[in-house]
XYZ file of C-alpha atoms in Angstrom:
689
model
C -34.497 6.664 6.842
C -33.206 6.349 10.397
C -29.544 5.616 10.979
C -27.127 5.617 13.905
C -29.948 5.453 16.432
C -30.421 3.385 19.579
C -32.198 0.103 18.877
C -34.998 -0.736 21.227
C -37.580 -3.459 21.043
C -39.670 -3.676 24.205
C -43.265 -4.240 25.252
C -45.949 -1.594 24.815
C -46.019 -1.280 28.620
C -42.414 -0.044 28.621
C -42.755 2.080 25.469
C -45.679 3.958 27.014
C -44.002 4.392 30.413
C -42.894 7.964 31.175
C -40.030 6.622 33.289
C -38.778 4.504 30.389
C -39.041 7.426 27.958
C -36.947 9.624 30.253
C -34.315 6.904 30.564
C -34.072 6.655 26.764
C -33.650 10.435 26.536
C -30.782 10.335 29.052
C -29.069 7.462 27.224
C -29.270 9.396 23.961
C -27.421 12.275 25.662
C -24.359 10.107 26.399
C -21.669 11.291 23.956
C -18.963 8.740 24.774
C -20.807 5.751 23.271
C -21.843 5.490 19.597
C -25.639 5.243 19.474
C -25.464 2.416 16.936
C -23.797 0.255 19.621
C -26.727 0.497 22.079
C -29.560 -2.049 22.254
C -32.457 -1.994 24.695
C -34.559 -5.154 24.667
C -36.881 -7.058 26.982
C -36.429 -10.463 25.242
C -34.018 -12.006 22.698
C -34.528 -10.328 19.310
C -34.255 -13.435 17.163
C -37.506 -15.453 17.294
C -38.784 -12.904 19.819
C -42.331 -14.250 19.532
C -41.184 -17.449 21.246
C -40.344 -15.688 24.530
C -42.856 -14.535 27.142
C -42.070 -13.046 30.569
C -44.629 -12.065 33.234
C -42.553 -9.263 34.758
C -43.264 -5.996 32.908
C -40.742 -3.543 34.369
C -37.546 -5.362 33.362
C -35.326 -4.983 30.315
C -31.677 -5.168 29.258
C -29.190 -2.545 28.155
C -26.683 -4.109 25.754
C -23.616 -2.169 24.602
C -20.580 -3.518 22.780
C -17.669 -4.001 25.217
C -19.902 -3.357 28.251
C -21.351 -5.617 30.948
C -24.749 -7.208 30.212
C -27.044 -4.943 32.264
C -30.356 -6.341 33.520
C -32.364 -3.365 34.717
C -35.688 -2.668 36.397
C -37.797 0.451 36.737
C -38.656 -0.648 40.288
C -36.638 0.926 43.071
C -35.732 -2.442 44.604
C -33.794 -4.726 42.181
C -34.042 -7.588 44.699
C -37.809 -7.957 44.316
C -38.994 -11.463 43.438
C -40.561 -10.498 40.113
C -37.338 -9.010 38.748
C -35.228 -11.890 40.112
C -37.466 -14.420 38.335
C -37.311 -12.358 35.134
C -33.504 -12.398 35.221
C -33.411 -16.146 35.942
C -35.863 -16.972 33.147
C -34.076 -14.707 30.688
C -30.705 -16.273 31.511
C -32.200 -19.750 31.155
C -33.387 -18.855 27.645
C -30.041 -17.252 26.804
C -28.229 -20.343 28.044
C -30.389 -22.460 25.743
C -29.373 -20.237 22.830
C -25.709 -20.564 23.833
C -26.021 -24.364 23.809
C -27.917 -24.366 20.499
C -25.180 -22.412 18.735
C -22.333 -24.162 20.623
C -21.226 -20.941 22.329
C -20.767 -22.751 25.639
C -17.475 -24.268 24.490
C -16.127 -20.708 24.219
C -17.801 -18.834 27.065
C -19.167 -21.558 29.342
C -22.598 -21.599 30.984
C -24.564 -18.774 32.571
C -22.950 -19.395 35.954
C -19.547 -18.878 34.306
C -20.721 -15.544 32.894
C -21.640 -14.439 36.406
C -18.272 -15.552 37.775
C -16.495 -13.557 35.075
C -18.503 -10.503 36.095
C -19.972 -9.848 32.667
C -23.588 -9.762 33.964
C -25.165 -7.606 36.678
C -28.576 -6.321 37.873
C -29.536 -2.680 38.436
C -32.425 -0.457 39.357
C -32.261 2.589 37.113
C -34.011 5.885 36.549
C -33.311 9.008 34.575
C -30.999 10.317 37.320
C -28.652 7.352 37.615
C -28.740 5.668 34.182
C -25.701 7.512 32.830
C -23.605 6.615 35.892
C -24.715 2.960 35.764
C -23.717 2.633 32.104
C -20.391 4.431 32.365
C -19.227 2.271 35.288
C -19.858 -1.000 33.432
C -17.147 -0.850 30.744
C -15.244 -4.146 30.479
C -11.644 -5.076 29.713
C -10.677 -6.672 26.421
C -10.990 -10.349 27.393
C -14.272 -9.955 29.295
C -15.587 -7.853 26.400
C -15.220 -10.835 24.088
C -17.474 -12.888 26.376
C -20.006 -10.091 26.712
C -20.018 -9.385 22.964
C -20.752 -13.013 22.153
C -23.688 -12.988 24.580
C -24.914 -9.764 22.935
C -24.609 -11.423 19.520
C -26.926 -14.202 20.740
C -29.498 -11.759 22.067
C -29.423 -9.452 19.034
C -29.470 -12.206 16.418
C -26.005 -11.703 14.883
C -24.984 -15.325 15.402
C -21.294 -16.134 14.931
C -19.830 -19.310 13.500
C -17.820 -20.248 16.573
C -15.909 -22.980 14.683
C -13.725 -20.163 13.314
C -12.862 -18.728 16.755
C -9.935 -19.874 18.926
C -11.183 -20.589 22.455
C -7.811 -19.651 24.007
C -8.403 -15.994 23.059
C -11.047 -15.853 25.815
C -8.364 -16.431 28.412
C -5.507 -14.221 27.193
C -4.684 -11.153 25.146
C -4.571 -11.604 21.389
C -2.064 -10.598 18.759
C -3.335 -8.291 16.026
C -3.679 -11.118 13.512
C -5.480 -13.279 16.069
C -7.927 -10.449 16.620
C -8.580 -10.302 12.855
C -9.090 -14.045 12.514
C -11.092 -14.398 15.732
C -13.173 -11.259 15.339
C -16.706 -11.366 16.702
C -19.423 -10.177 14.350
C -21.763 -7.884 16.228
C -24.361 -6.069 14.172
C -24.830 -2.391 14.809
C -28.341 -1.034 15.297
C -28.817 -0.145 11.609
C -27.902 -3.665 10.521
C -30.161 -5.181 13.180
C -33.124 -3.038 12.102
C -32.758 -4.255 8.534
C -32.920 -7.903 9.600
C -35.490 -7.716 12.402
C -37.535 -4.532 11.972
C -39.148 -3.094 8.851
C -42.081 -1.122 7.503
C -44.881 -3.613 6.935
C -46.534 -1.336 4.373
C -43.444 -0.974 2.187
C -42.808 -3.519 -0.577
C -39.269 -2.580 -1.664
C -36.711 -2.281 1.161
C -33.385 -0.703 0.172
C -30.096 -0.910 2.018
C -26.967 0.903 0.825
C -23.488 0.690 2.242
C -19.824 1.014 1.470
C -17.871 -2.072 0.423
C -17.053 -4.066 3.572
C -20.104 -2.884 5.530
C -21.590 -6.411 5.702
C -24.508 -6.195 3.258
C -24.290 -9.787 1.969
C -24.139 -11.113 5.533
C -27.279 -9.143 6.362
C -29.084 -10.557 3.337
C -28.174 -14.061 4.503
C -29.648 -13.343 7.941
C -32.770 -11.875 6.348
C -33.038 -14.933 4.098
C -32.816 -17.260 7.081
C -35.468 -15.276 8.945
C -38.055 -15.283 6.168
C -37.257 -18.875 5.137
C -37.840 -20.256 8.633
C -40.732 -17.994 9.647
C -42.708 -18.284 6.396
C -42.798 -22.019 5.782
C -44.611 -21.980 2.447
C -42.869 -18.944 0.967
C -41.013 -18.994 -2.335
C -37.799 -16.961 -2.277
C -35.284 -15.829 -4.902
C -31.751 -14.708 -4.026
C -29.858 -13.101 -6.894
C -26.907 -10.910 -7.854
C -25.599 -9.705 -11.211
C -22.330 -11.613 -11.352
C -22.310 -15.368 -12.126
C -19.215 -16.013 -10.023
C -20.793 -14.343 -6.979
C -24.022 -16.280 -7.589
C -22.037 -19.530 -7.564
C -20.434 -18.466 -4.282
C -23.890 -17.743 -2.839
C -25.102 -21.238 -3.785
C -22.293 -22.680 -1.717
C -22.508 -20.145 1.074
C -26.241 -20.398 1.817
C -26.133 -24.077 2.948
C -23.040 -23.352 5.069
C -24.769 -20.350 6.624
C -27.940 -22.322 7.354
C -25.820 -25.041 8.961
C -24.134 -22.757 11.480
C -27.421 -20.918 12.068
C -28.824 -24.337 13.074
C -31.731 -24.284 10.622
C -33.368 -27.620 11.337
C -35.080 -28.226 8.021
C -33.161 -29.190 4.899
C -33.122 -26.512 2.202
C -35.921 -27.068 -0.303
C -34.728 -25.667 -3.623
C -38.282 -25.703 -4.916
C -38.802 -22.905 -2.396
C -35.390 -21.236 -2.664
C -34.053 -20.130 -6.053
C -30.438 -18.875 -6.181
C -29.044 -17.623 -9.481
C -27.432 -14.698 -11.270
C -29.614 -11.957 -12.668
C -29.780 -12.905 -16.349
C -29.252 -16.552 -17.291
C -29.214 -18.381 -20.621
C -32.195 -19.026 -22.923
C -32.191 -22.827 -22.746
C -31.909 -23.157 -18.965
C -34.808 -21.579 -17.008
C -32.922 -22.056 -13.722
C -29.750 -20.296 -14.880
C -30.885 -16.769 -14.017
C -33.690 -14.765 -12.436
C -34.663 -12.946 -15.657
C -34.735 -16.257 -17.547
C -36.833 -17.823 -14.784
C -39.357 -14.983 -15.016
C -39.520 -15.206 -18.831
C -39.981 -18.979 -18.742
C -42.686 -18.872 -16.053
C -44.798 -16.168 -17.728
C -43.916 -17.158 -21.317
C -42.269 -13.794 -22.045
C -39.902 -13.162 -24.951
C -36.375 -13.815 -23.654
C -33.693 -11.439 -24.956
C -29.907 -11.948 -24.823
C -27.354 -9.379 -23.730
C -26.837 -6.892 -26.553
C -24.301 -4.151 -27.198
C -26.948 -2.410 -29.307
C -30.005 -2.590 -27.057
C -29.591 -1.426 -23.459
C -30.482 -3.654 -20.529
C -32.933 -0.989 -19.402
C -34.915 -1.412 -22.645
C -34.881 -5.207 -22.284
C -36.318 -4.958 -18.775
C -38.917 -2.453 -19.992
C -40.026 -4.914 -22.670
C -40.504 -7.638 -20.037
C -42.470 -5.236 -17.810
C -44.728 -4.258 -20.726
C -45.427 -7.920 -21.508
C -46.292 -8.627 -17.866
C -48.597 -5.638 -17.655
C -50.441 -6.836 -20.773
C -51.183 -10.091 -18.960
C -53.189 -8.141 -16.360
C -53.323 -9.505 -12.836
C -50.738 -12.265 -12.481
C -49.991 -14.828 -9.791
C -46.651 -13.805 -8.252
C -43.781 -16.179 -8.964
C -42.075 -15.414 -5.624
C -43.099 -14.197 -2.196
C -39.718 -12.570 -1.562
C -36.765 -11.560 -3.710
C -33.367 -10.573 -2.311
C -31.001 -8.705 -4.658
C -27.329 -8.285 -3.800
C -24.938 -5.886 -5.565
C -27.915 -3.747 -6.603
C -25.626 -1.024 -7.990
C -25.327 -3.340 -11.017
C -29.100 -3.256 -11.605
C -31.193 -0.652 -13.356
C -34.354 0.629 -11.666
C -36.376 -1.198 -14.334
C -34.929 -4.558 -13.251
C -35.984 -3.902 -9.668
C -39.437 -2.918 -10.944
C -39.613 -6.210 -12.863
C -38.785 -8.093 -9.655
C -41.411 -6.136 -7.759
C -44.095 -7.119 -10.282
C -43.455 -10.853 -9.804
C -43.160 -10.695 -5.982
C -46.055 -11.050 -3.561
C -44.592 -9.549 -0.363
C -41.138 -7.947 -0.264
C -38.130 -7.142 -2.434
C -34.914 -6.505 -0.474
C -32.317 -4.538 -2.414
C -28.734 -4.232 -1.122
C -26.077 -2.239 -2.934
C -22.779 -0.427 -2.594
C -22.784 3.347 -2.243
C -19.411 3.564 -3.986
C -18.891 0.222 -5.686
C -17.419 2.320 -8.465
C -16.153 5.884 -8.570
C -18.211 6.841 -11.604
C -21.078 8.126 -9.501
C -22.882 7.898 -6.210
C -25.465 5.118 -6.304
C -28.855 6.630 -7.149
C -30.459 4.613 -4.368
C -28.351 6.485 -1.832
C -30.674 9.475 -1.877
C -32.630 9.912 1.351
C -35.944 9.282 -0.377
C -34.816 6.037 -1.948
C -32.866 4.368 0.843
C -34.190 2.841 4.045
C -30.858 1.877 5.632
C -27.437 3.497 5.170
C -24.379 1.510 6.315
C -21.379 3.810 6.129
C -19.116 2.147 8.677
C -16.630 -0.173 6.966
C -15.941 -3.101 9.272
C -13.362 -4.753 7.013
C -11.025 -1.937 6.004
C -9.155 0.505 8.218
C -10.753 4.003 8.020
C -7.349 5.410 7.023
C -7.187 3.052 4.048
C -10.740 3.959 3.031
C -9.847 7.668 2.946
C -6.580 6.965 1.096
C -8.395 4.861 -1.507
C -10.978 7.591 -2.108
C -8.266 10.208 -2.637
C -6.558 7.971 -5.224
C -9.792 6.746 -6.791
C -11.327 10.208 -7.116
C -8.043 11.605 -8.462
C -8.009 14.347 -5.826
C -4.212 14.709 -6.074
C -4.243 15.062 -9.846
C -4.564 17.974 -12.243
C -7.971 16.701 -13.340
C -10.082 14.936 -10.728
C -12.649 12.226 -11.376
C -15.226 13.653 -9.002
C -15.911 15.630 -5.841
C -18.876 14.636 -3.681
C -21.452 17.058 -2.381
C -21.340 17.658 1.375
C -24.381 15.409 1.824
C -22.785 12.655 -0.275
C -19.568 12.837 1.774
C -21.595 12.516 4.983
C -23.679 9.622 3.687
C -20.418 7.907 2.690
C -19.348 8.010 6.332
C -17.346 11.240 6.400
C -17.481 14.292 8.595
C -16.829 17.293 6.356
C -16.346 20.920 7.312
C -15.175 23.907 5.339
C -11.817 25.301 6.498
C -11.750 28.261 4.118
C -12.678 29.001 0.529
C -11.934 25.856 -1.470
C -10.388 23.852 1.405
C -12.195 21.165 3.407
C -11.433 18.959 6.395
C -12.464 15.331 5.773
C -12.472 12.672 8.468
C -13.843 9.224 9.160
C -14.901 8.255 12.658
C -12.307 5.998 14.301
C -13.788 2.889 15.848
C -12.375 -0.199 17.458
C -12.586 -3.127 15.045
C -10.408 -5.669 16.848
C -10.500 -5.018 20.601
C -9.378 -2.437 23.106
C -5.727 -3.493 22.988
C -5.496 -3.147 19.200
C -5.061 0.588 18.789
C -4.912 1.621 15.139
C -1.816 3.701 15.886
C 0.078 0.458 16.581
C 0.161 -0.545 12.913
C 0.391 1.095 9.514
C -2.776 0.934 7.428
C -1.142 2.083 4.174
C 2.413 1.494 2.970
C 3.665 3.127 -0.232
C 6.873 1.743 -1.749
C 8.893 2.480 -4.842
C 10.619 -0.318 -6.762
C 14.363 -0.179 -6.151
C 15.641 -3.150 -8.194
C 12.639 -4.972 -9.674
C 8.997 -5.608 -8.873
C 9.439 -9.198 -7.766
C 12.118 -8.342 -5.207
C 9.914 -5.526 -3.913
C 7.049 -7.972 -3.363
C 9.349 -10.420 -1.581
C 10.636 -7.589 0.634
C 7.039 -6.594 1.460
C 6.124 -10.174 2.427
C 9.296 -10.500 4.485
C 8.465 -7.264 6.301
C 4.953 -8.487 7.133
C 6.285 -11.822 8.433
C 8.784 -10.048 10.672
C 6.299 -7.495 11.985
C 3.199 -9.622 12.622
C 3.244 -12.793 14.642
C 1.440 -15.740 13.076
C 1.213 -14.587 9.446
C -0.081 -17.387 7.206
C 0.185 -17.552 3.402
C -3.583 -17.103 3.043
C -3.362 -13.787 4.919
C -1.686 -12.220 1.888
C -2.814 -11.405 -1.646
C -0.434 -10.067 -4.297
C -2.450 -8.092 -6.842
C -1.048 -6.943 -10.190
C -2.830 -3.994 -11.773
C -1.914 -5.281 -15.257
C -1.696 -9.004 -16.023
C -0.475 -9.781 -19.550
C 1.686 -12.686 -20.679
C 4.902 -11.121 -19.361
C 3.346 -10.494 -15.969
C 2.032 -14.060 -15.974
C 5.617 -15.266 -16.332
C 6.670 -12.905 -13.529
C 3.871 -14.306 -11.348
C 5.170 -17.839 -11.912
C 8.688 -16.706 -11.007
C 7.320 -14.945 -7.920
C 5.496 -18.114 -6.892
C 8.751 -20.108 -7.087
C 10.676 -17.450 -5.156
C 8.027 -17.328 -2.408
C 8.382 -21.086 -1.979
C 12.199 -20.957 -1.990
C 12.386 -18.121 0.565
C 9.403 -18.821 2.847
C 8.453 -22.468 2.052
C 5.000 -21.137 1.158
C 2.829 -22.364 -1.681
C 0.891 -19.944 -3.844
C -1.911 -19.991 -6.364
C -2.115 -17.862 -9.500
C -5.755 -16.944 -10.069
C -7.868 -17.212 -12.112
C -5.801 -19.803 -13.981
C -5.612 -22.368 -11.180
C -8.660 -21.538 -9.029
C -10.406 -18.490 -7.707
C -9.332 -18.308 -4.059
C -6.438 -19.568 -2.019
C -6.266 -22.332 0.580
C -4.816 -21.750 4.042
C -1.296 -22.689 2.895
C -1.264 -20.546 -0.262
C -0.558 -16.928 -1.114
C -2.960 -15.617 -3.747
C -1.293 -14.041 -6.779
C -3.865 -12.442 -9.041
C -4.900 -9.439 -11.082
C -7.020 -6.472 -10.154
C -10.125 -7.880 -11.901
C -10.357 -10.956 -9.690
C -10.390 -9.643 -6.140
C -13.960 -8.334 -5.963
C -15.730 -9.990 -3.039
C -12.470 -11.248 -1.496
C -10.727 -10.047 1.663
C -7.323 -10.561 3.274
C -5.370 -9.377 6.280
C -2.846 -7.845 3.893
C -2.860 -6.906 0.229
C 0.243 -6.058 -1.782
C -0.675 -4.157 -4.943
C 1.898 -4.060 -7.731
C 1.107 -0.975 -9.779
C 2.636 -1.978 -13.111
C 0.481 0.362 -15.178
C 1.312 3.965 -15.982
C -0.771 6.470 -13.981
C -0.863 9.499 -16.218
C -3.105 12.523 -16.079
C -6.659 11.754 -17.181
C -7.037 12.444 -20.885
C -10.210 12.769 -22.969
C -8.988 10.177 -25.469
C -8.400 7.560 -22.772
C -11.034 8.748 -20.303
C -12.804 5.400 -19.869
C -9.680 3.320 -19.258
C -8.081 5.982 -17.023
C -11.122 6.182 -14.740
C -11.781 2.453 -14.688
C -8.214 1.885 -13.640
C -8.568 4.272 -10.721
C -11.789 2.527 -9.754
C -10.061 -0.865 -9.785
C -7.218 0.561 -7.691
C -9.736 1.891 -5.148
C -11.445 -1.501 -4.977
C -8.163 -3.428 -4.552
C -6.944 -1.156 -1.748
C -10.092 -1.840 0.284
C -9.666 -5.644 0.315
C -7.462 -5.526 3.436
C -8.288 -5.852 7.115
C -4.947 -4.544 8.368
C -2.561 -3.134 5.769
C -2.591 -2.312 2.061
C 0.840 -1.977 0.478
C 1.112 -0.379 -2.962
C 4.326 -0.651 -4.980
C 5.116 1.822 -7.763
C 7.821 1.712 -10.420
C 9.584 5.003 -11.183
C 8.479 4.784 -14.789
C 4.789 4.467 -13.886
C 4.219 7.600 -11.766
C 5.702 11.067 -11.664
C 7.959 12.001 -8.755
C 5.491 14.723 -7.769
C 2.560 12.266 -7.570
C 4.631 9.665 -5.721
C 5.727 12.211 -3.110
C 2.129 13.357 -2.610
C 0.751 9.898 -1.890
C 3.759 8.965 0.272
C 3.075 12.046 2.388
C -0.638 11.210 2.447
C 0.022 7.661 3.685
C 2.404 8.929 6.374
C -0.056 11.574 7.545
C -2.992 9.155 7.741
C -0.922 6.513 9.541
C 0.200 9.075 12.127
C -2.871 11.302 12.518
C -5.745 8.923 11.759
C -8.392 9.120 9.050
C -8.465 12.893 8.669
C -7.200 15.228 6.008
C -7.377 18.832 4.857
C -7.779 18.905 1.096
C -8.500 21.429 -1.627
C -11.606 20.939 -3.704
C -10.322 20.390 -7.269
C -10.943 23.147 -9.822
C -10.888 20.774 -12.802
C -13.361 17.898 -12.398
C -14.659 15.555 -15.076
C -18.091 16.513 -16.343
C -20.922 14.649 -14.568
C -22.515 13.765 -17.911
C -19.327 12.059 -19.085
C -19.189 10.080 -15.836
C -22.835 9.081 -16.193
C -22.223 7.754 -19.691
C -19.227 5.773 -18.460
C -21.156 4.319 -15.527
C -23.657 2.776 -17.929
C -20.920 0.808 -19.658
C -20.299 -2.301 -17.619
C -16.639 -3.304 -17.584
C -16.379 -7.027 -18.168
C -13.479 -9.106 -17.007
C -12.115 -11.914 -19.130
C -13.929 -14.382 -16.867
C -17.252 -12.632 -17.518
C -16.751 -12.869 -21.288
C -15.697 -16.522 -21.076
C -18.847 -17.290 -19.084
C -20.944 -15.539 -21.745
C -19.360 -17.741 -24.407
C -20.039 -20.854 -22.331
C -23.685 -19.759 -21.984
C -24.090 -19.283 -25.714
C -22.502 -22.668 -26.397
C -24.804 -24.299 -23.838
C -21.948 -25.770 -21.796
C -22.931 -27.749 -18.715
C -20.932 -27.404 -15.500
C -18.442 -30.205 -16.272
C -17.643 -28.740 -19.701
C -17.241 -25.265 -18.208
C -14.731 -26.551 -15.672
C -12.872 -28.529 -18.336
C -12.510 -25.642 -20.786
C -11.801 -23.097 -18.039
C -8.710 -25.189 -17.246
C -7.751 -25.516 -20.946
C -8.132 -21.893 -22.032
C -4.977 -20.498 -20.339
C -2.956 -22.672 -22.746
C -3.907 -20.192 -25.470
C -1.516 -17.285 -25.826
C -4.442 -14.996 -26.669
C -6.192 -15.904 -23.404
C -3.049 -15.682 -21.280
C -2.414 -12.206 -22.728
C -5.656 -11.115 -21.080
C -7.911 -10.382 -24.062
C -11.551 -9.548 -23.331
C -12.562 -9.535 -27.009
C -15.543 -11.879 -27.195
C -14.929 -12.868 -30.829
C -11.346 -13.893 -30.072
C -12.325 -15.864 -26.965
C -15.159 -17.648 -28.781
C -12.767 -18.528 -31.618
C -10.259 -20.019 -29.156
C -12.969 -22.153 -27.522
C -14.264 -23.417 -30.878
C -10.724 -24.268 -32.008
C -10.276 -26.354 -28.844
C -13.567 -28.096 -29.609
C -12.468 -28.834 -33.196
C -9.169 -30.222 -31.896
C -11.113 -32.626 -29.682
C -9.655 -31.213 -26.494
């Protein structure tokens, strides 16, 4: 596993050149620039086989927020060979800019030269550091340069979402969030464009918000377009996320300008399991149907691991089989057992790509995070402020409580993106590397990443005050920038949510949507009001979390629910780009705990993502955590979908009954009891609804 290294993809002539090797060594010595921001290429990375240049001594140094540097090993940068190389390269880059409609934002190549974002240099080991350090750009020019870099490194942006005026003026903070330019780091780029040809299973692990799904989409596009006859499966555990992928893949292919129409005989997108009577409803079901294996339903008695083992044993009895797929891509791999991945490997001819979250839950570090089992580690979180990430881990791990959920080993802390050093016996200094997510003018110190509030009058007024504060502080706040997340959502809270929705409209003239009852996500003119179980996979500029559940010390009798709640709290906090606000009632937390987290938020906001903290003496036993991690926590939506599967509902019936079910008091109270939910559905059927 190689991470946080310079990316270079150049000809064998350059790789074998002593001069080039010395230049690379000098670049690696530069401490002021993160190594995972540095690319050295001699042709565009995407579709690199389509580009040929006669000049052998030329290449580019590409660094986020720096000028595009064309460089030559020759002493004279004005020689004809290098000049032709630069002209040809720019001609090809201009063609890419036109193909992806970048020209409407950054103009043509001549405009790039006028802006001063491109220059030519002769470099050697003695002057390379000076050349690089003198080519830093201002914020506006950086946006132009970064888009050009995104073209050349294959991290294509959907420019329809970017406001062209932000290339001529400074942005507000919210504009920088909404008009952010996606620029892969070197680890992400390696995953998409470089890999070990002799390795069948490629694993990538990252924290939530590190861009794993986006990388899988880019990898999918690459193998789909470069391997014309390949058969590909794209799967994840959750049905809702699988449905989102089905809609997202065509949109992604559209803005990536994939010329051919998607052939769904080649591309199979589904959740991991599926239902018995529909071979296309899930990857496991597809495999069973194709090889005539015994299909088994989800069981509370028999573990999933044993079900996958049974399928593997049946396949192995068949002897040599014709692979069903050439490639399989698995998202959210932390939800899969090793046996499921083995099953996928058996039915795949070429590669299985496995992407998962290091800390999707706080039960345990993902097993695939170990050095031996992971090819790419992504521990920079590009969505959430580093201060919020650290805050969420302190709360999620229970590090300010009498009994903590867990404490990571030093290696696990580092692989999760932390620098850790021992201060004295029992005390450690934890920090996350600060990095610029939104542009040079958007210093993190200019805004609060975490706000902790205590209810003064009632929860609803506290939420309204929080929204009002955001509107006053940040120019251009839209309803869709905000999600209000209740940690508990029973019937009474449902009524409060309806009252909140009315009050938001009366005070701000904003609409809102209460999910999941109305729909899953909000439109541009709606605030999302939801519960903690329905924000996975979503992201907002601001989240307001209403903690309406008692946080008491972790107790053996309520161990599972106590830990799962902390996990859900951790996940909700990390949905924000800018600020996460958490509101506590006096009755739900002790004064001591409230003061601790208030002080923590203040310290992180002022000092950055760093903290001195004592290693807890009382930590939950690893074995207990392991047992809990094997018990998948199902939301009400998951259970409803299971019932629909068993009843064989088609899509139109699912949509119809999903809209009807909230009429039931039992459903609106939030039950996840499968027997109760199935009974409600059958009663609706009997009533002819």
